[in-house]
Amino acid sequence: MNKKPSLRKRVALELFRKISKNNTRLHELNTLFWECTLRCNLSCRHCGSDCKVVADCPDMPAKDFFRVIEQITPHVNPNHTMIIFTGGEALLRNDLEACGLELYNRGFPWGVVSNGLSLNRKRLDSLLAAGLHSITISLDGFEEAHNWLRQHPQSYAKALNAIIMLTKETEIAWDVVTCVNKKNINQLSDFKEFLITSGVKEWRIFTIFPVGRAATFPELQLSNEEFTSVLEFIRTTRNEKRIRLNYGCEGFLGGYEMEVRDHFYQCYAGVNVASVLADGSISACPSIRANFHQGNIYKDNFMDVWNNRFQPFRNREWARKGACADCSMFRYCEGNGMHLHDDDGNLLVCHYKRII
C-alpha cells in the first residue's frame, strides 16, 4: 500500500472535499451525544475522561437535557437525528429507560455506548421495551488483554455475555468496538475468528490517543510499524468480507482512505455531531478538550450555539500550523480529528505521518 493516495484516489478525494465543504456549510445536526453520567463501574487504563465510581460531577437531571431536545426539535427531523447516551457508563443511570422511552415517543432514535458490565438479560429487555435503536459494546481482545485494559476481573465475561445476547437480537443495530494496543495487537487474527464464530457482524477498531489516563500507560501506544500493520489487517479483513470491519473515525489515512473505512475521512465534530456534557457544556465529540466547548445549556440556547459558535470546527485554517503547516494532505485532512488537539490547539497525533 502506497502511503500517498493514488491519482485516481486524489480525484475521488477532490470530489468528496466539495461534498464535505457543502456539508459543513449546511451543518445539519444528525447526531447528539448526551454524557449522561461521569460515573463508571470500571477504571479503564485508556479512559480519556478519567471516570470514577464516584464522579466529581453529578449526573445531569433528565429534565435539563430534555430542554435541549425541545430546543432542537423544531430545527431537525427527529427520525433522522440519533441521540446517543454515553458516559462514564450510561447504564448506571436508573432512569435511562425512562429517558429513552421519552425520546422514542418524540420520534428520536436512541442508542447506548456501554462496557457491558451491567448488561444482563433483564436490563437488555428493559432497554428494548423503551425503544433502544442501537448499542455498542467494548471488547478489547481475549480475557487477559481485555481485563488488563479494563482493570476488572469480570469485565471480559460480562462483555462477552452481552455480545452473545445481542447476537440473538434482529431488531436493533449493534457492534463491537476494540481498542488496539501492545497487549492485544498480536491476537487480532485469532480474535477476528473468535468474533466471527461468536456471531458478530459489525466490528470497529480504534487506536488509543495519549490523553487523560491513557497518557500514563506506554503499553497503550503503538509504534508506527504496529499502527501500519493494524491498517493492513483491517484492509485484508474487509477484502475477505466475512465480518464488516471499519477503522474508527480518528484521522486521515492517505492511501488507506476507502480501504479501511466505508467512507472518506472527515471530522464531523461540530459539523453534524454535537454533545451535551455532564456539566452542561455544549461541545462536539465528547472526547474534545474543554477549551473547544462552545457554550453551556444552563446559560445558552443550544440551537443558537450550534448555528453561531462552532466556527473553529467548520473553518479549520487555524490548524494549519506545526506539522500541518506545509502538508500537501491538509486540504483533505484539515488538521486531523478535533479530539487530537491539545488545549493550545496543537496536534497530538498525525495518523498520516505514522504510516510506514
mmCIF file of C-alpha atoms in Angstrom:
data_model
loop_
_atom_site.group_PDB
_atom_site.id
_atom_site.type_symbol
_atom_site.label_atom_id
_atom_site.label_comp_id
_atom_site.label_asym_id
_atom_site.label_seq_id
_atom_site.Cartn_x
_atom_site.Cartn_y
_atom_site.Cartn_z
ATOM 1 C CA MET A 1 0.000 0.000 0.000
ATOM 2 C CA ASN A 2 1.359 3.402 -1.028
ATOM 3 C CA LYS A 3 1.241 5.939 1.791
ATOM 4 C CA LYS A 4 0.174 8.690 -0.620
ATOM 5 C CA PRO A 5 -3.225 8.489 -2.325
ATOM 6 C CA SER A 6 -3.115 7.332 -5.934
ATOM 7 C CA LEU A 7 -4.062 9.738 -8.709
ATOM 8 C CA ARG A 8 -7.445 8.044 -9.007
ATOM 9 C CA LYS A 9 -7.998 8.355 -5.278
ATOM 10 C CA ARG A 10 -6.895 12.010 -5.315
ATOM 11 C CA VAL A 11 -9.621 12.698 -7.884
ATOM 12 C CA ALA A 12 -12.170 10.995 -5.619
ATOM 13 C CA LEU A 13 -10.850 12.942 -2.616
ATOM 14 C CA GLU A 14 -11.298 16.208 -4.506
ATOM 15 C CA LEU A 15 -14.907 15.325 -5.253
ATOM 16 C CA PHE A 16 -15.509 14.324 -1.637
ATOM 17 C CA ARG A 17 -13.884 17.577 -0.490
ATOM 18 C CA LYS A 18 -16.528 19.556 -2.377
ATOM 19 C CA ILE A 19 -19.255 17.466 -0.790
ATOM 20 C CA SER A 20 -17.788 17.880 2.703
ATOM 21 C CA LYS A 21 -17.462 21.655 2.229
ATOM 22 C CA ASN A 22 -21.151 21.845 1.391
ATOM 23 C CA ASN A 23 -21.965 19.570 4.313
ATOM 24 C CA THR A 24 -20.021 21.901 6.598
ATOM 25 C CA ARG A 25 -21.830 24.933 5.218
ATOM 26 C CA LEU A 26 -25.212 23.331 5.929
ATOM 27 C CA HIS A 27 -24.069 21.843 9.304
ATOM 28 C CA GLU A 28 -27.206 19.778 9.773
ATOM 29 C CA LEU A 29 -27.290 18.199 13.212
ATOM 30 C CA ASN A 30 -27.833 14.438 12.917
ATOM 31 C CA THR A 31 -26.046 13.011 15.976
ATOM 32 C CA LEU A 32 -26.269 14.291 19.554
ATOM 33 C CA PHE A 33 -24.304 12.679 22.366
ATOM 34 C CA TRP A 34 -25.502 13.067 25.933
ATOM 35 C CA GLU A 35 -22.772 12.498 28.505
ATOM 36 C CA CYS A 36 -25.461 11.457 30.949
ATOM 37 C CA THR A 37 -23.069 10.457 33.733
ATOM 38 C CA LEU A 38 -19.382 10.530 34.597
ATOM 39 C CA ARG A 39 -19.819 7.602 36.974
ATOM 40 C CA CYS A 40 -18.297 4.330 35.832
ATOM 41 C CA ASN A 41 -18.115 0.786 37.193
ATOM 42 C CA LEU A 42 -14.674 0.304 35.613
ATOM 43 C CA SER A 43 -11.365 2.114 35.801
ATOM 44 C CA CYS A 44 -10.053 1.617 32.273
ATOM 45 C CA ARG A 45 -6.408 2.387 31.622
ATOM 46 C CA HIS A 46 -7.220 4.245 28.412
ATOM 47 C CA CYS A 47 -10.043 6.450 29.737
ATOM 48 C CA GLY A 48 -9.632 9.929 28.343
ATOM 49 C CA SER A 49 -12.141 11.314 30.860
ATOM 50 C CA ASP A 50 -10.569 9.624 33.917
ATOM 51 C CA CYS A 51 -14.047 8.464 35.033
ATOM 52 C CA LYS A 52 -14.536 7.041 38.524
ATOM 53 C CA VAL A 53 -17.086 5.046 40.526
ATOM 54 C CA VAL A 54 -17.971 8.283 42.340
ATOM 55 C CA ALA A 55 -17.796 11.161 39.876
ATOM 56 C CA ASP A 56 -16.736 14.696 40.759
ATOM 57 C CA CYS A 57 -19.596 15.979 38.598
ATOM 58 C CA PRO A 58 -23.144 14.867 39.471
ATOM 59 C CA ASP A 59 -25.418 13.320 36.856
ATOM 60 C CA MET A 60 -27.359 15.853 34.826
ATOM 61 C CA PRO A 61 -31.107 15.775 35.639
ATOM 62 C CA ALA A 62 -33.049 14.385 32.712
ATOM 63 C CA LYS A 63 -35.342 17.423 32.587
ATOM 64 C CA ASP A 64 -32.330 19.630 31.849
ATOM 65 C CA PHE A 65 -31.339 17.519 28.852
ATOM 66 C CA PHE A 66 -34.887 17.413 27.557
ATOM 67 C CA ARG A 67 -34.917 21.199 27.422
ATOM 68 C CA VAL A 68 -32.195 20.766 24.808
ATOM 69 C CA ILE A 69 -34.348 18.251 22.941
ATOM 70 C CA GLU A 70 -37.182 20.794 22.919
ATOM 71 C CA GLN A 71 -34.813 23.419 21.519
ATOM 72 C CA ILE A 72 -33.569 21.259 18.655
ATOM 73 C CA THR A 73 -36.880 19.614 17.706
ATOM 74 C CA PRO A 74 -38.225 22.454 15.505
ATOM 75 C CA HIS A 75 -34.937 22.528 13.559
ATOM 76 C CA VAL A 76 -34.264 18.844 12.847
ATOM 77 C CA ASN A 77 -36.059 15.780 11.565
ATOM 78 C CA PRO A 78 -36.309 13.704 14.771
ATOM 79 C CA ASN A 79 -36.411 10.442 12.812
ATOM 80 C CA HIS A 80 -33.005 11.269 11.315
ATOM 81 C CA THR A 81 -31.365 12.627 14.484
ATOM 82 C CA MET A 82 -29.635 9.996 16.602
ATOM 83 C CA ILE A 83 -29.354 10.553 20.358
ATOM 84 C CA ILE A 84 -26.534 8.557 21.967
ATOM 85 C CA PHE A 85 -26.218 8.037 25.724
ATOM 86 C CA THR A 86 -22.593 7.925 26.781
ATOM 87 C CA GLY A 87 -20.523 8.465 29.907
ATOM 88 C CA GLY A 88 -18.895 7.225 32.091
ATOM 89 C CA GLU A 89 -21.100 4.153 31.907
ATOM 90 C CA ALA A 90 -24.557 5.168 30.747
ATOM 91 C CA LEU A 91 -26.222 2.042 32.178
ATOM 92 C CA LEU A 92 -25.529 3.298 35.696
ATOM 93 C CA ARG A 93 -28.420 5.737 35.308
ATOM 94 C CA ASN A 94 -31.580 4.223 36.742
ATOM 95 C CA ASP A 95 -33.754 6.480 34.588
ATOM 96 C CA LEU A 96 -32.092 5.529 31.302
ATOM 97 C CA GLU A 97 -35.123 3.597 30.062
ATOM 98 C CA ALA A 98 -37.470 6.440 31.001
ATOM 99 C CA CYS A 99 -35.279 8.866 29.064
ATOM 100 C CA GLY A 100 -35.064 6.511 26.110
ATOM 101 C CA LEU A 101 -38.823 5.940 26.024
ATOM 102 C CA GLU A 102 -39.431 9.697 26.087
ATOM 103 C CA LEU A 103 -37.081 10.114 23.116
ATOM 104 C CA TYR A 104 -38.792 7.236 21.318
ATOM 105 C CA ASN A 105 -42.198 8.826 21.872
ATOM 106 C CA ARG A 106 -40.856 12.075 20.396
ATOM 107 C CA GLY A 107 -39.600 10.256 17.304
ATOM 108 C CA PHE A 108 -35.864 10.258 18.079
ATOM 109 C CA PRO A 109 -33.878 7.013 17.650
ATOM 110 C CA TRP A 110 -31.518 6.488 20.563
ATOM 111 C CA GLY A 111 -28.560 4.308 21.422
ATOM 112 C CA VAL A 112 -26.087 3.473 24.163
ATOM 113 C CA VAL A 113 -22.314 3.065 24.366
ATOM 114 C CA SER A 114 -21.532 0.548 27.111
ATOM 115 C CA ASN A 115 -18.761 -1.569 28.595
ATOM 116 C CA GLY A 116 -21.355 -4.340 29.059
ATOM 117 C CA LEU A 117 -20.542 -4.963 32.727
ATOM 118 C CA SER A 118 -24.115 -4.455 33.898
ATOM 119 C CA LEU A 119 -25.978 -5.529 30.765
ATOM 120 C CA ASN A 120 -27.841 -8.682 31.766
ATOM 121 C CA ARG A 121 -30.933 -10.190 30.118
ATOM 122 C CA LYS A 122 -33.361 -8.263 32.316
ATOM 123 C CA ARG A 123 -31.682 -4.935 31.596
ATOM 124 C CA LEU A 124 -31.484 -5.571 27.862
ATOM 125 C CA ASP A 125 -35.193 -6.447 27.735
ATOM 126 C CA SER A 126 -35.924 -3.254 29.644
ATOM 127 C CA LEU A 127 -33.893 -1.181 27.173
ATOM 128 C CA LEU A 128 -35.561 -2.859 24.197
ATOM 129 C CA ALA A 129 -39.003 -2.167 25.655
ATOM 130 C CA ALA A 130 -38.012 1.511 25.878
ATOM 131 C CA GLY A 131 -37.245 1.624 22.155
ATOM 132 C CA LEU A 132 -33.484 1.045 22.072
ATOM 133 C CA HIS A 133 -32.268 1.540 18.494
ATOM 134 C CA SER A 134 -28.556 0.714 18.746
ATOM 135 C CA ILE A 135 -25.862 -0.297 21.196
ATOM 136 C CA THR A 136 -22.080 -0.535 21.117
ATOM 137 C CA ILE A 137 -20.194 -2.952 23.376
ATOM 138 C CA SER A 138 -16.447 -2.734 24.026
ATOM 139 C CA LEU A 139 -14.444 -5.952 23.827
ATOM 140 C CA ASP A 140 -10.687 -5.447 23.711
ATOM 141 C CA GLY A 141 -9.329 -8.853 22.818
ATOM 142 C CA PHE A 142 -9.335 -12.089 24.796
ATOM 143 C CA GLU A 143 -9.812 -12.304 28.551
ATOM 144 C CA GLU A 144 -6.311 -11.423 29.769
ATOM 145 C CA ALA A 145 -5.865 -8.457 27.432
ATOM 146 C CA HIS A 146 -9.388 -7.147 27.934
ATOM 147 C CA ASN A 147 -9.343 -7.375 31.729
ATOM 148 C CA TRP A 148 -5.891 -5.752 31.822
ATOM 149 C CA LEU A 149 -7.187 -2.757 29.893
ATOM 150 C CA ARG A 150 -10.453 -2.532 31.823
ATOM 151 C CA GLN A 151 -8.877 -3.338 35.222
ATOM 152 C CA HIS A 152 -11.739 -5.585 36.326
ATOM 153 C CA PRO A 153 -11.616 -9.407 36.648
ATOM 154 C CA GLN A 154 -15.182 -9.941 35.402
ATOM 155 C CA SER A 155 -15.188 -7.366 32.624
ATOM 156 C CA TYR A 156 -14.449 -9.793 29.785
ATOM 157 C CA ALA A 157 -17.024 -12.373 30.864
ATOM 158 C CA LYS A 158 -19.730 -9.739 31.277
ATOM 159 C CA ALA A 159 -18.980 -8.008 27.963
ATOM 160 C CA LEU A 160 -18.923 -11.331 26.120
ATOM 161 C CA ASN A 161 -22.226 -12.330 27.697
ATOM 162 C CA ALA A 162 -23.716 -9.044 26.496
ATOM 163 C CA ILE A 163 -22.468 -9.732 22.974
ATOM 164 C CA ILE A 164 -23.853 -13.289 22.960
ATOM 165 C CA MET A 165 -27.247 -11.883 23.992
ATOM 166 C CA LEU A 166 -27.114 -9.313 21.202
ATOM 167 C CA THR A 167 -26.429 -11.949 18.544
ATOM 168 C CA LYS A 168 -29.996 -13.159 19.143
ATOM 169 C CA GLU A 169 -31.474 -9.689 18.514
ATOM 170 C CA THR A 170 -32.537 -8.791 14.983
ATOM 171 C CA GLU A 171 -34.459 -5.554 15.541
ATOM 172 C CA ILE A 172 -31.593 -3.295 16.685
ATOM 173 C CA ALA A 173 -28.235 -2.248 15.292
ATOM 174 C CA TRP A 174 -25.200 -3.179 17.357
ATOM 175 C CA ASP A 175 -21.468 -3.523 17.030
ATOM 176 C CA VAL A 176 -18.306 -4.401 18.915
ATOM 177 C CA VAL A 177 -15.508 -1.890 19.441
ATOM 178 C CA THR A 178 -11.900 -2.909 20.113
ATOM 179 C CA CYS A 179 -9.122 -0.574 21.251
ATOM 180 C CA VAL A 180 -5.861 -1.949 19.870
ATOM 181 C CA ASN A 181 -2.712 -1.678 21.990
ATOM 182 C CA LYS A 182 0.520 -3.584 22.551
ATOM 183 C CA LYS A 183 -1.261 -6.166 24.721
ATOM 184 C CA ASN A 184 -3.702 -7.324 22.054
ATOM 185 C CA ILE A 185 -2.241 -6.391 18.660
ATOM 186 C CA ASN A 186 -0.691 -9.835 18.107
ATOM 187 C CA GLN A 187 -4.053 -11.503 18.794
ATOM 188 C CA LEU A 188 -6.064 -9.658 16.164
ATOM 189 C CA SER A 189 -6.253 -12.513 13.658
ATOM 190 C CA ASP A 190 -7.353 -15.058 16.249
ATOM 191 C CA PHE A 191 -9.714 -12.539 17.819
ATOM 192 C CA LYS A 192 -11.302 -11.881 14.423
ATOM 193 C CA GLU A 193 -12.034 -15.590 14.026
ATOM 194 C CA PHE A 194 -13.465 -15.680 17.535
ATOM 195 C CA LEU A 195 -15.809 -12.770 16.808
ATOM 196 C CA ILE A 196 -16.982 -14.324 13.546
ATOM 197 C CA THR A 197 -17.621 -17.664 15.251
ATOM 198 C CA SER A 198 -19.486 -15.851 18.045
ATOM 199 C CA GLY A 199 -21.874 -14.257 15.560
ATOM 200 C CA VAL A 200 -20.545 -10.697 15.439
ATOM 201 C CA LYS A 201 -21.307 -8.986 12.122
ATOM 202 C CA GLU A 202 -20.120 -5.397 12.792
ATOM 203 C CA TRP A 203 -16.692 -4.588 14.278
ATOM 204 C CA ARG A 204 -14.807 -1.334 14.749
ATOM 205 C CA ILE A 205 -11.169 -0.901 15.665
ATOM 206 C CA PHE A 206 -9.708 2.164 17.341
ATOM 207 C CA THR A 207 -6.195 3.065 18.360
ATOM 208 C CA ILE A 208 -5.667 4.961 21.607
ATOM 209 C CA PHE A 209 -4.634 8.606 21.769
ATOM 210 C CA PRO A 210 -2.480 9.764 24.726
ATOM 211 C CA VAL A 211 -4.930 11.924 26.682
ATOM 212 C CA GLY A 212 -6.227 11.600 30.240
ATOM 213 C CA ARG A 213 -5.426 8.330 31.969
ATOM 214 C CA ALA A 214 -4.207 6.870 28.660
ATOM 215 C CA ALA A 215 -1.172 9.172 28.700
ATOM 216 C CA THR A 216 0.256 7.349 31.736
ATOM 217 C CA PHE A 217 0.430 3.856 30.183
ATOM 218 C CA PRO A 218 3.046 3.499 27.412
ATOM 219 C CA GLU A 219 1.756 -0.012 26.602
ATOM 220 C CA LEU A 220 -1.296 1.609 25.057
ATOM 221 C CA GLN A 221 0.612 3.363 22.291
ATOM 222 C CA LEU A 222 1.557 1.533 19.094
ATOM 223 C CA SER A 223 4.761 2.074 17.178
ATOM 224 C CA ASN A 224 4.403 3.401 13.632
ATOM 225 C CA GLU A 225 5.115 -0.094 12.308
ATOM 226 C CA GLU A 226 2.404 -1.582 14.531
ATOM 227 C CA PHE A 227 -0.049 1.139 13.555
ATOM 228 C CA THR A 228 0.533 0.439 9.866
ATOM 229 C CA SER A 229 0.121 -3.295 10.459
ATOM 230 C CA VAL A 230 -3.294 -2.627 12.019
ATOM 231 C CA LEU A 231 -4.385 -0.789 8.880
ATOM 232 C CA GLU A 232 -3.128 -3.700 6.770
ATOM 233 C CA PHE A 233 -5.085 -6.113 8.964
ATOM 234 C CA ILE A 234 -8.257 -4.079 8.550
ATOM 235 C CA ARG A 235 -7.821 -3.818 4.787
ATOM 236 C CA THR A 236 -7.263 -7.573 4.455
ATOM 237 C CA THR A 237 -10.239 -8.373 6.692
ATOM 238 C CA ARG A 238 -12.524 -6.092 4.706
ATOM 239 C CA ASN A 239 -11.480 -7.786 1.476
ATOM 240 C CA GLU A 240 -12.381 -11.164 2.985
ATOM 241 C CA LYS A 241 -15.978 -9.923 3.552
ATOM 242 C CA ARG A 242 -16.561 -12.323 6.465
ATOM 243 C CA ILE A 243 -17.130 -9.564 9.019
ATOM 244 C CA ARG A 244 -17.750 -5.870 8.422
ATOM 245 C CA LEU A 245 -14.744 -4.096 9.925
ATOM 246 C CA ASN A 246 -14.072 -0.355 9.997
ATOM 247 C CA TYR A 247 -11.276 1.706 11.449
ATOM 248 C CA GLY A 248 -12.536 4.426 13.786
ATOM 249 C CA CYS A 249 -13.206 7.973 12.630
ATOM 250 C CA GLU A 250 -9.882 9.135 14.045
ATOM 251 C CA GLY A 251 -7.857 10.654 11.247
ATOM 252 C CA PHE A 252 -6.890 10.970 7.598
ATOM 253 C CA LEU A 253 -5.101 7.851 6.299
ATOM 254 C CA GLY A 254 -3.664 8.786 2.904
ATOM 255 C CA GLY A 255 -3.535 5.778 0.599
ATOM 256 C CA TYR A 256 -5.638 3.747 3.056
ATOM 257 C CA GLU A 257 -8.640 6.032 2.571
ATOM 258 C CA MET A 258 -11.662 3.935 1.498
ATOM 259 C CA GLU A 259 -9.532 0.828 2.097
ATOM 260 C CA VAL A 260 -10.157 0.567 5.868
ATOM 261 C CA ARG A 261 -13.428 2.502 6.232
ATOM 262 C CA ASP A 262 -16.700 2.683 4.346
ATOM 263 C CA HIS A 263 -16.192 6.387 3.655
ATOM 264 C CA PHE A 264 -13.553 9.042 3.142
ATOM 265 C CA TYR A 265 -12.271 10.759 6.254
ATOM 266 C CA GLN A 266 -13.978 13.850 7.603
ATOM 267 C CA CYS A 267 -14.120 15.031 11.196
ATOM 268 C CA TYR A 268 -17.865 15.516 11.671
ATOM 269 C CA ALA A 269 -17.453 17.069 15.121
ATOM 270 C CA GLY A 270 -19.266 20.397 15.125
ATOM 271 C CA VAL A 271 -20.459 19.759 11.559
ATOM 272 C CA ASN A 272 -23.098 17.071 12.074
ATOM 273 C CA VAL A 273 -22.181 15.896 15.584
ATOM 274 C CA ALA A 274 -22.680 17.695 18.899
ATOM 275 C CA SER A 275 -22.703 16.727 22.537
ATOM 276 C CA VAL A 276 -24.122 17.873 25.838
ATOM 277 C CA LEU A 277 -21.629 17.072 28.565
ATOM 278 C CA ALA A 278 -22.340 16.194 32.180
ATOM 279 C CA ASP A 279 -21.753 19.756 33.403
ATOM 280 C CA GLY A 280 -23.959 21.233 30.682
ATOM 281 C CA SER A 281 -21.148 22.185 28.304
ATOM 282 C CA ILE A 282 -22.106 22.277 24.642
ATOM 283 C CA SER A 283 -19.405 20.607 22.600
ATOM 284 C CA ALA A 284 -18.970 18.415 19.532
ATOM 285 C CA CYS A 285 -17.419 14.972 20.063
ATOM 286 C CA PRO A 286 -17.380 14.204 23.820
ATOM 287 C CA SER A 287 -13.633 13.459 23.577
ATOM 288 C CA ILE A 288 -12.692 17.032 22.620
ATOM 289 C CA ARG A 289 -10.752 19.279 25.011
ATOM 290 C CA ALA A 290 -12.681 21.682 27.231
ATOM 291 C CA ASN A 291 -11.289 24.817 25.576
ATOM 292 C CA PHE A 292 -13.231 23.895 22.423
ATOM 293 C CA HIS A 293 -16.565 23.903 24.256
ATOM 294 C CA GLN A 294 -18.882 26.450 22.673
ATOM 295 C CA GLY A 295 -21.388 27.229 25.410
ATOM 296 C CA ASN A 296 -23.446 25.738 28.240
ATOM 297 C CA ILE A 297 -27.075 24.675 28.293
ATOM 298 C CA TYR A 298 -27.577 26.411 31.641
ATOM 299 C CA LYS A 299 -26.992 29.834 30.110
ATOM 300 C CA ASP A 300 -27.286 29.384 26.331
ATOM 301 C CA ASN A 301 -29.871 28.192 23.841
ATOM 302 C CA PHE A 302 -28.454 25.068 22.231
ATOM 303 C CA MET A 303 -29.506 25.889 18.668
ATOM 304 C CA ASP A 304 -28.139 29.431 18.926
ATOM 305 C CA VAL A 305 -24.800 27.932 19.906
ATOM 306 C CA TRP A 306 -24.974 25.279 17.185
ATOM 307 C CA ASN A 307 -25.693 27.783 14.446
ATOM 308 C CA ASN A 308 -23.397 30.599 15.535
ATOM 309 C CA ARG A 309 -20.492 29.395 17.691
ATOM 310 C CA PHE A 310 -18.944 26.349 16.065
ATOM 311 C CA GLN A 311 -16.636 28.236 13.708
ATOM 312 C CA PRO A 312 -13.434 26.506 14.967
ATOM 313 C CA PHE A 313 -14.946 23.202 13.833
ATOM 314 C CA ARG A 314 -16.198 24.467 10.469
ATOM 315 C CA ASN A 315 -13.230 26.550 9.385
ATOM 316 C CA ARG A 316 -10.059 24.665 10.216
ATOM 317 C CA GLU A 317 -7.500 27.104 8.816
ATOM 318 C CA TRP A 318 -6.345 27.784 12.405
ATOM 319 C CA ALA A 319 -4.967 24.202 12.431
ATOM 320 C CA ARG A 320 -2.582 24.899 9.561
ATOM 321 C CA LYS A 321 0.469 25.140 11.806
ATOM 322 C CA GLY A 322 3.246 22.949 13.148
ATOM 323 C CA ALA A 323 3.321 19.607 11.334
ATOM 324 C CA CYS A 324 0.276 20.690 9.286
ATOM 325 C CA ALA A 325 1.715 23.995 8.041
ATOM 326 C CA ASP A 326 3.120 22.763 4.744
ATOM 327 C CA CYS A 327 1.481 19.330 4.449
ATOM 328 C CA SER A 328 0.061 18.601 0.995
ATOM 329 C CA MET A 329 -2.686 16.496 2.583
ATOM 330 C CA PHE A 330 -4.113 19.353 4.691
ATOM 331 C CA ARG A 331 -6.804 20.087 2.088
ATOM 332 C CA TYR A 332 -8.273 16.624 2.799
ATOM 333 C CA CYS A 333 -7.323 16.226 6.456
ATOM 334 C CA GLU A 334 -7.776 19.780 7.801
ATOM 335 C CA GLY A 335 -5.596 19.078 10.800
ATOM 336 C CA ASN A 336 -6.950 15.625 11.748
ATOM 337 C CA GLY A 337 -9.656 14.930 14.346
ATOM 338 C CA MET A 338 -10.602 17.778 16.669
ATOM 339 C CA HIS A 339 -10.169 15.441 19.645
ATOM 340 C CA LEU A 340 -6.476 15.119 18.759
ATOM 341 C CA HIS A 341 -5.651 18.760 19.525
ATOM 342 C CA ASP A 342 -4.388 19.862 22.939
ATOM 343 C CA ASP A 343 -5.595 22.853 24.962
ATOM 344 C CA ASP A 344 -3.478 25.169 22.822
ATOM 345 C CA GLY A 345 -4.773 23.723 19.561
ATOM 346 C CA ASN A 346 -1.562 21.833 18.790
ATOM 347 C CA LEU A 347 -1.879 18.471 17.065
ATOM 348 C CA LEU A 348 -1.087 15.490 19.312
ATOM 349 C CA VAL A 349 -1.159 12.732 16.672
ATOM 350 C CA CYS A 350 -0.939 12.705 12.865
ATOM 351 C CA HIS A 351 -2.186 9.379 11.546
ATOM 352 C CA TYR A 352 -0.916 10.078 8.035
ATOM 353 C CA LYS A 353 2.654 10.661 9.191
ATOM 354 C CA ARG A 354 2.525 7.436 11.233
ATOM 355 C CA ILE A 355 2.003 5.257 8.185
ATOM 356 C CA ILE A 356 5.181 3.416 7.152
#
